[in-house]
């Protein structure tokens, strides 16, 4: 019972963090506005959120919590409006990879999915950084 309550609270906390980080990234910042605007802030926030999820996964074996967190990040990527065509392609590819990971985390083999998630996130972050550089330039 305690483990179930812990899992539920972890899932809720992860989801709230994902929503909060996505929401905070849309606040105007004068420095960021000069270098790409809201799209720049959103991509930077998404990369930061992915890095936080990667670090969290190393210490937690909670596939449901990771899936909830990844869903929030994926939704943020799906709503990202970037003007650069190559950057848009990278953002869509990252959202697609996250969607695949959410399905794996929610599936029957969630243990191996959570074990592989940090490496997958590293690949997604590596894919998003050039998109962020293009948008924020």
Short mmCIF file of N, CA and C in Angstrom, two decimals:
data_model
loop_
_atom_site.label_atom_id
_atom_site.label_comp_id
_atom_site.label_asym_id
_atom_site.label_seq_id
_atom_site.Cartn_x
_atom_site.Cartn_y
_atom_site.Cartn_z
N UNK A 1 0.82 -1.18 0.00
CA UNK A 1 0.00 0.00 0.00
C UNK A 1 0.87 1.25 0.00
N UNK A 2 1.93 1.25 0.81
CA UNK A 2 2.83 2.39 0.87
C UNK A 2 3.54 2.58 -0.47
N UNK A 3 3.95 1.47 -1.09
CA UNK A 3 4.62 1.56 -2.39
C UNK A 3 3.68 2.13 -3.44
N UNK A 4 2.43 1.73 -3.39
CA UNK A 4 1.46 2.23 -4.36
C UNK A 4 1.23 3.73 -4.17
N UNK A 5 1.14 4.16 -2.93
CA UNK A 5 0.96 5.59 -2.65
C UNK A 5 2.19 6.38 -3.10
N UNK A 6 3.37 5.81 -2.87
CA UNK A 6 4.61 6.46 -3.30
C UNK A 6 4.67 6.56 -4.81
N UNK A 7 4.29 5.50 -5.50
CA UNK A 7 4.30 5.51 -6.96
C UNK A 7 3.33 6.56 -7.50
N UNK A 8 2.17 6.65 -6.88
CA UNK A 8 1.18 7.63 -7.32
C UNK A 8 1.67 9.05 -7.07
N UNK A 9 2.25 9.29 -5.90
CA UNK A 9 2.73 10.64 -5.60
C UNK A 9 3.91 11.01 -6.49
N UNK A 10 4.76 10.03 -6.81
CA UNK A 10 5.88 10.29 -7.71
C UNK A 10 5.38 10.64 -9.10
N UNK A 11 4.38 9.91 -9.56
CA UNK A 11 3.80 10.17 -10.88
C UNK A 11 3.20 11.57 -10.93
N UNK A 12 2.46 11.92 -9.91
CA UNK A 12 1.84 13.25 -9.86
C UNK A 12 2.90 14.34 -9.80
N UNK A 13 3.94 14.13 -9.01
CA UNK A 13 5.01 15.12 -8.90
C UNK A 13 5.74 15.28 -10.23
N UNK A 14 6.02 14.18 -10.91
CA UNK A 14 6.70 14.25 -12.20
C UNK A 14 5.86 14.99 -13.22
N UNK A 15 4.58 14.70 -13.24
CA UNK A 15 3.69 15.36 -14.19
C UNK A 15 3.58 16.85 -13.87
N UNK A 16 3.47 17.19 -12.61
CA UNK A 16 3.38 18.59 -12.21
C UNK A 16 4.66 19.34 -12.58
N UNK A 17 5.80 18.70 -12.40
CA UNK A 17 7.07 19.32 -12.76
C UNK A 17 7.14 19.56 -14.26
N UNK A 18 6.73 18.57 -15.04
CA UNK A 18 6.74 18.72 -16.50
C UNK A 18 5.85 19.87 -16.94
N UNK A 19 4.66 19.94 -16.37
CA UNK A 19 3.73 21.03 -16.71
C UNK A 19 4.31 22.37 -16.27
N UNK A 20 4.87 22.40 -15.08
CA UNK A 20 5.44 23.65 -14.57
C UNK A 20 6.59 24.15 -15.40
N UNK A 21 7.49 23.26 -15.78
CA UNK A 21 8.62 23.68 -16.60
C UNK A 21 8.18 24.13 -17.98
N UNK A 22 7.22 23.44 -18.54
CA UNK A 22 6.70 23.85 -19.85
C UNK A 22 6.02 25.21 -19.75
N UNK A 23 5.27 25.43 -18.69
CA UNK A 23 4.59 26.71 -18.52
C UNK A 23 5.56 27.85 -18.26
N UNK A 24 6.58 27.60 -17.46
CA UNK A 24 7.56 28.64 -17.16
C UNK A 24 8.34 29.04 -18.40
N UNK A 25 8.51 28.12 -19.33
CA UNK A 25 9.31 28.43 -20.50
C UNK A 25 8.64 29.44 -21.41
N UNK A 26 7.35 29.68 -21.24
CA UNK A 26 6.67 30.65 -22.10
C UNK A 26 6.68 32.05 -21.53
N UNK A 27 7.24 32.24 -20.34
CA UNK A 27 7.33 33.58 -19.77
C UNK A 27 8.36 34.39 -20.54
N UNK A 28 8.07 35.64 -20.84
CA UNK A 28 9.01 36.44 -21.62
C UNK A 28 10.27 36.76 -20.84
N UNK A 29 11.37 36.69 -21.52
CA UNK A 29 12.67 37.04 -20.96
C UNK A 29 13.35 37.94 -21.99
N UNK A 30 13.75 39.12 -21.60
CA UNK A 30 14.27 40.09 -22.56
C UNK A 30 15.49 39.57 -23.30
N UNK A 31 16.38 38.86 -22.61
CA UNK A 31 17.56 38.32 -23.28
C UNK A 31 17.20 37.24 -24.27
N UNK A 32 16.28 36.36 -23.89
CA UNK A 32 15.90 35.28 -24.79
C UNK A 32 15.08 35.80 -25.96
N UNK A 33 14.30 36.85 -25.74
CA UNK A 33 13.48 37.40 -26.82
C UNK A 33 14.38 37.92 -27.93
N UNK A 34 15.50 38.48 -27.56
CA UNK A 34 16.42 38.99 -28.57
C UNK A 34 17.10 37.86 -29.33
N UNK A 35 17.13 36.66 -28.79
CA UNK A 35 17.84 35.57 -29.44
C UNK A 35 16.93 34.43 -29.84
N UNK A 36 15.70 34.70 -30.18
CA UNK A 36 14.85 33.62 -30.69
C UNK A 36 13.47 33.56 -30.08
N UNK A 37 13.20 34.35 -29.07
CA UNK A 37 11.86 34.42 -28.53
C UNK A 37 11.42 33.21 -27.76
N UNK A 38 10.12 33.04 -27.76
CA UNK A 38 9.49 31.98 -26.97
C UNK A 38 9.91 30.60 -27.46
N UNK A 39 10.07 30.43 -28.77
CA UNK A 39 10.48 29.12 -29.30
C UNK A 39 11.84 28.72 -28.73
N UNK A 40 12.72 29.68 -28.61
CA UNK A 40 14.04 29.43 -28.02
C UNK A 40 13.90 28.99 -26.57
N UNK A 41 13.09 29.74 -25.81
CA UNK A 41 12.88 29.39 -24.40
C UNK A 41 12.26 28.00 -24.26
N UNK A 42 11.29 27.70 -25.11
CA UNK A 42 10.64 26.39 -25.03
C UNK A 42 11.61 25.25 -25.30
N UNK A 43 12.45 25.40 -26.31
CA UNK A 43 13.41 24.34 -26.60
C UNK A 43 14.45 24.20 -25.49
N UNK A 44 14.91 25.32 -24.97
CA UNK A 44 15.86 25.25 -23.85
C UNK A 44 15.23 24.57 -22.63
N UNK A 45 14.00 24.93 -22.34
CA UNK A 45 13.29 24.33 -21.22
C UNK A 45 13.08 22.84 -21.43
N UNK A 46 12.75 22.46 -22.66
CA UNK A 46 12.53 21.05 -22.97
C UNK A 46 13.81 20.25 -22.78
N UNK A 47 14.93 20.78 -23.25
CA UNK A 47 16.21 20.09 -23.07
C UNK A 47 16.54 19.97 -21.59
N UNK A 48 16.32 21.03 -20.83
CA UNK A 48 16.56 20.98 -19.38
C UNK A 48 15.67 19.94 -18.72
N UNK A 49 14.42 19.89 -19.13
CA UNK A 49 13.47 18.94 -18.57
C UNK A 49 13.87 17.51 -18.92
N UNK A 50 14.34 17.29 -20.14
CA UNK A 50 14.81 15.95 -20.53
C UNK A 50 16.03 15.54 -19.71
N UNK A 51 16.94 16.47 -19.50
CA UNK A 51 18.12 16.16 -18.69
C UNK A 51 17.74 15.83 -17.25
N UNK A 52 16.74 16.53 -16.72
CA UNK A 52 16.27 16.24 -15.37
C UNK A 52 15.62 14.86 -15.31
N UNK A 53 14.85 14.51 -16.33
CA UNK A 53 14.22 13.19 -16.39
C UNK A 53 15.28 12.10 -16.48
N UNK A 54 16.32 12.34 -17.28
CA UNK A 54 17.41 11.36 -17.41
C UNK A 54 18.07 11.13 -16.05
N UNK A 55 18.36 12.19 -15.32
CA UNK A 55 18.98 12.05 -14.00
C UNK A 55 18.04 11.35 -13.03
N UNK A 56 16.76 11.67 -13.09
CA UNK A 56 15.77 11.05 -12.20
C UNK A 56 15.67 9.55 -12.47
N UNK A 57 15.73 9.16 -13.73
CA UNK A 57 15.61 7.74 -14.09
C UNK A 57 16.74 6.90 -13.51
N UNK A 58 17.89 7.49 -13.32
CA UNK A 58 19.03 6.75 -12.79
C UNK A 58 18.80 6.32 -11.35
N UNK A 59 17.99 7.08 -10.61
CA UNK A 59 17.74 6.78 -9.20
C UNK A 59 16.38 6.17 -8.92
N UNK A 60 15.51 6.13 -9.90
CA UNK A 60 14.15 5.62 -9.69
C UNK A 60 13.83 4.54 -10.72
N UNK A 61 13.08 3.59 -10.30
CA UNK A 61 12.66 2.50 -11.19
C UNK A 61 11.14 2.58 -11.35
N UNK A 62 10.66 3.75 -11.70
CA UNK A 62 9.23 4.01 -11.77
C UNK A 62 8.84 4.32 -13.22
N UNK A 63 8.44 3.28 -13.94
CA UNK A 63 8.08 3.44 -15.35
C UNK A 63 6.87 4.35 -15.52
N UNK A 64 5.89 4.25 -14.62
CA UNK A 64 4.69 5.08 -14.72
C UNK A 64 5.03 6.56 -14.53
N UNK A 65 5.88 6.85 -13.56
CA UNK A 65 6.30 8.23 -13.33
C UNK A 65 7.08 8.78 -14.51
N UNK A 66 7.99 7.95 -15.06
CA UNK A 66 8.76 8.37 -16.22
C UNK A 66 7.86 8.59 -17.43
N UNK A 67 6.87 7.72 -17.60
CA UNK A 67 5.94 7.87 -18.72
C UNK A 67 5.14 9.16 -18.60
N UNK A 68 4.70 9.49 -17.39
CA UNK A 68 3.94 10.73 -17.18
C UNK A 68 4.81 11.94 -17.48
N UNK A 69 6.03 11.91 -16.99
CA UNK A 69 6.95 13.01 -17.21
C UNK A 69 7.26 13.15 -18.71
N UNK A 70 7.56 12.04 -19.36
CA UNK A 70 7.87 12.06 -20.80
C UNK A 70 6.68 12.54 -21.61
N UNK A 71 5.47 12.21 -21.18
CA UNK A 71 4.28 12.68 -21.89
C UNK A 71 4.18 14.20 -21.83
N UNK A 72 4.47 14.78 -20.68
CA UNK A 72 4.47 16.24 -20.56
C UNK A 72 5.50 16.89 -21.47
N UNK A 73 6.68 16.30 -21.54
CA UNK A 73 7.73 16.83 -22.41
C UNK A 73 7.32 16.67 -23.87
N UNK A 74 6.77 15.51 -24.20
CA UNK A 74 6.32 15.25 -25.57
C UNK A 74 5.26 16.26 -25.99
N UNK A 75 4.31 16.55 -25.12
CA UNK A 75 3.27 17.53 -25.43
C UNK A 75 3.86 18.91 -25.64
N UNK A 76 4.87 19.24 -24.88
CA UNK A 76 5.55 20.52 -25.05
C UNK A 76 6.23 20.59 -26.42
N UNK A 77 6.85 19.48 -26.83
CA UNK A 77 7.50 19.45 -28.15
C UNK A 77 6.48 19.54 -29.28
N UNK A 78 5.35 18.89 -29.10
CA UNK A 78 4.33 18.90 -30.15
C UNK A 78 3.75 20.30 -30.37
N UNK A 79 3.76 21.12 -29.33
CA UNK A 79 3.21 22.47 -29.46
C UNK A 79 4.28 23.50 -29.78
N UNK A 80 5.54 23.07 -29.86
CA UNK A 80 6.63 24.01 -30.15
C UNK A 80 6.50 24.52 -31.58
N UNK A 81 6.54 25.82 -31.71
CA UNK A 81 6.46 26.44 -33.03
C UNK A 81 7.81 27.07 -33.34
N UNK A 82 8.59 26.37 -34.15
CA UNK A 82 9.90 26.88 -34.54
C UNK A 82 9.85 27.22 -36.02
N UNK A 83 10.47 28.32 -36.40
CA UNK A 83 10.40 28.77 -37.77
C UNK A 83 11.32 28.03 -38.72
N UNK A 84 12.43 27.56 -38.24
CA UNK A 84 13.43 26.89 -39.07
C UNK A 84 12.95 25.50 -39.47
N UNK A 85 13.01 25.18 -40.76
CA UNK A 85 12.51 23.89 -41.26
C UNK A 85 13.30 22.72 -40.70
N UNK A 86 14.62 22.82 -40.68
CA UNK A 86 15.44 21.73 -40.15
C UNK A 86 15.19 21.55 -38.65
N UNK A 87 15.03 22.65 -37.94
CA UNK A 87 14.75 22.57 -36.51
C UNK A 87 13.39 21.94 -36.27
N UNK A 88 12.41 22.29 -37.07
CA UNK A 88 11.07 21.70 -36.94
C UNK A 88 11.13 20.20 -37.15
N UNK A 89 11.91 19.77 -38.12
CA UNK A 89 12.07 18.34 -38.39
C UNK A 89 12.68 17.62 -37.20
N UNK A 90 13.69 18.22 -36.58
CA UNK A 90 14.34 17.62 -35.41
C UNK A 90 13.38 17.56 -34.22
N UNK A 91 12.61 18.61 -34.04
CA UNK A 91 11.65 18.65 -32.92
C UNK A 91 10.59 17.58 -33.11
N UNK A 92 10.09 17.43 -34.32
CA UNK A 92 9.09 16.38 -34.59
C UNK A 92 9.66 14.99 -34.39
N UNK A 93 10.91 14.79 -34.82
CA UNK A 93 11.55 13.48 -34.62
C UNK A 93 11.72 13.19 -33.14
N UNK A 94 12.09 14.20 -32.36
CA UNK A 94 12.25 14.01 -30.91
C UNK A 94 10.91 13.68 -30.27
N UNK A 95 9.85 14.36 -30.68
CA UNK A 95 8.51 14.08 -30.14
C UNK A 95 8.09 12.66 -30.49
N UNK A 96 8.41 12.22 -31.68
CA UNK A 96 8.07 10.86 -32.10
C UNK A 96 8.82 9.82 -31.27
N UNK A 97 10.10 10.06 -31.01
CA UNK A 97 10.89 9.13 -30.19
C UNK A 97 10.36 9.08 -28.76
N UNK A 98 9.96 10.23 -28.23
CA UNK A 98 9.39 10.25 -26.88
C UNK A 98 8.07 9.50 -26.84
N UNK A 99 7.25 9.66 -27.87
CA UNK A 99 5.98 8.95 -27.95
C UNK A 99 6.22 7.44 -27.93
N UNK A 100 7.23 7.00 -28.67
CA UNK A 100 7.57 5.58 -28.69
C UNK A 100 8.00 5.10 -27.30
N UNK A 101 8.78 5.93 -26.60
CA UNK A 101 9.24 5.56 -25.26
C UNK A 101 8.08 5.50 -24.27
N UNK A 102 7.13 6.41 -24.40
CA UNK A 102 5.96 6.38 -23.51
C UNK A 102 5.19 5.08 -23.71
N UNK A 103 5.05 4.65 -24.97
CA UNK A 103 4.36 3.39 -25.24
C UNK A 103 5.12 2.21 -24.63
N UNK A 104 6.45 2.23 -24.74
CA UNK A 104 7.25 1.15 -24.15
C UNK A 104 7.17 1.17 -22.62
N UNK A 105 7.22 2.35 -22.03
CA UNK A 105 7.14 2.47 -20.58
C UNK A 105 5.79 2.02 -20.05
N UNK A 106 4.77 2.17 -20.85
CA UNK A 106 3.41 1.77 -20.45
C UNK A 106 3.10 0.34 -20.82
N UNK A 107 4.01 -0.32 -21.51
CA UNK A 107 3.76 -1.69 -21.98
C UNK A 107 4.16 -2.75 -20.98
N UNK A 108 4.16 -3.97 -21.46
CA UNK A 108 4.43 -5.12 -20.58
C UNK A 108 5.90 -5.23 -20.19
N UNK A 109 6.80 -4.68 -20.99
CA UNK A 109 8.23 -4.77 -20.70
C UNK A 109 8.76 -3.42 -20.21
N UNK A 110 8.07 -2.85 -19.24
CA UNK A 110 8.43 -1.51 -18.76
C UNK A 110 9.77 -1.50 -18.03
N UNK A 111 10.17 -2.65 -17.47
CA UNK A 111 11.45 -2.69 -16.74
C UNK A 111 12.62 -2.42 -17.68
N UNK A 112 12.63 -3.06 -18.84
CA UNK A 112 13.73 -2.81 -19.77
C UNK A 112 13.62 -1.42 -20.38
N UNK A 113 12.39 -0.93 -20.55
CA UNK A 113 12.20 0.41 -21.11
C UNK A 113 12.75 1.48 -20.17
N UNK A 114 12.52 1.33 -18.86
CA UNK A 114 13.03 2.31 -17.91
C UNK A 114 14.55 2.22 -17.81
N UNK A 115 15.10 1.02 -17.99
CA UNK A 115 16.55 0.85 -17.95
C UNK A 115 17.21 1.51 -19.16
N UNK A 116 16.54 1.49 -20.31
CA UNK A 116 17.09 2.06 -21.54
C UNK A 116 16.81 3.55 -21.68
N UNK A 117 15.89 4.07 -20.90
CA UNK A 117 15.44 5.45 -21.06
C UNK A 117 16.55 6.49 -20.96
N UNK A 118 17.50 6.40 -20.01
CA UNK A 118 18.55 7.42 -19.97
C UNK A 118 19.36 7.52 -21.27
N UNK A 119 19.66 6.38 -21.89
CA UNK A 119 20.40 6.41 -23.15
C UNK A 119 19.55 6.99 -24.28
N UNK A 120 18.27 6.65 -24.29
CA UNK A 120 17.37 7.19 -25.31
C UNK A 120 17.25 8.70 -25.15
N UNK A 121 17.15 9.16 -23.92
CA UNK A 121 17.04 10.60 -23.66
C UNK A 121 18.31 11.32 -24.12
N UNK A 122 19.46 10.71 -23.89
CA UNK A 122 20.72 11.31 -24.36
C UNK A 122 20.67 11.53 -25.86
N UNK A 123 20.18 10.53 -26.60
CA UNK A 123 20.05 10.68 -28.05
C UNK A 123 19.08 11.77 -28.44
N UNK A 124 17.98 11.88 -27.72
CA UNK A 124 16.98 12.91 -28.02
C UNK A 124 17.56 14.30 -27.74
N UNK A 125 18.26 14.44 -26.62
CA UNK A 125 18.88 15.73 -26.28
C UNK A 125 19.91 16.10 -27.34
N UNK A 126 20.72 15.13 -27.78
CA UNK A 126 21.71 15.39 -28.82
C UNK A 126 21.04 15.83 -30.12
N UNK A 127 19.85 15.33 -30.37
CA UNK A 127 19.09 15.70 -31.56
C UNK A 127 18.48 17.09 -31.43
N UNK A 128 18.07 17.46 -30.22
CA UNK A 128 17.41 18.75 -30.01
C UNK A 128 18.39 19.92 -29.89
N UNK A 129 19.60 19.69 -29.44
CA UNK A 129 20.53 20.80 -29.23
C UNK A 129 20.81 21.58 -30.52
N UNK A 130 21.04 20.92 -31.67
CA UNK A 130 21.22 21.71 -32.90
C UNK A 130 19.96 22.50 -33.28
N UNK A 131 18.80 21.93 -33.01
CA UNK A 131 17.55 22.65 -33.28
C UNK A 131 17.46 23.89 -32.40
N UNK A 132 17.82 23.73 -31.13
CA UNK A 132 17.82 24.88 -30.22
C UNK A 132 18.82 25.94 -30.64
N UNK A 133 20.00 25.50 -31.09
CA UNK A 133 21.01 26.45 -31.55
C UNK A 133 20.50 27.24 -32.76
N UNK A 134 19.80 26.55 -33.67
CA UNK A 134 19.28 27.22 -34.86
C UNK A 134 18.19 28.22 -34.50
N UNK A 135 17.32 27.84 -33.59
CA UNK A 135 16.20 28.72 -33.21
C UNK A 135 16.69 29.89 -32.37
N UNK A 136 17.66 29.66 -31.51
CA UNK A 136 18.12 30.69 -30.59
C UNK A 136 19.19 31.61 -31.19
N UNK A 137 19.67 31.28 -32.37
CA UNK A 137 20.74 32.08 -32.99
C UNK A 137 20.25 33.45 -33.42
#
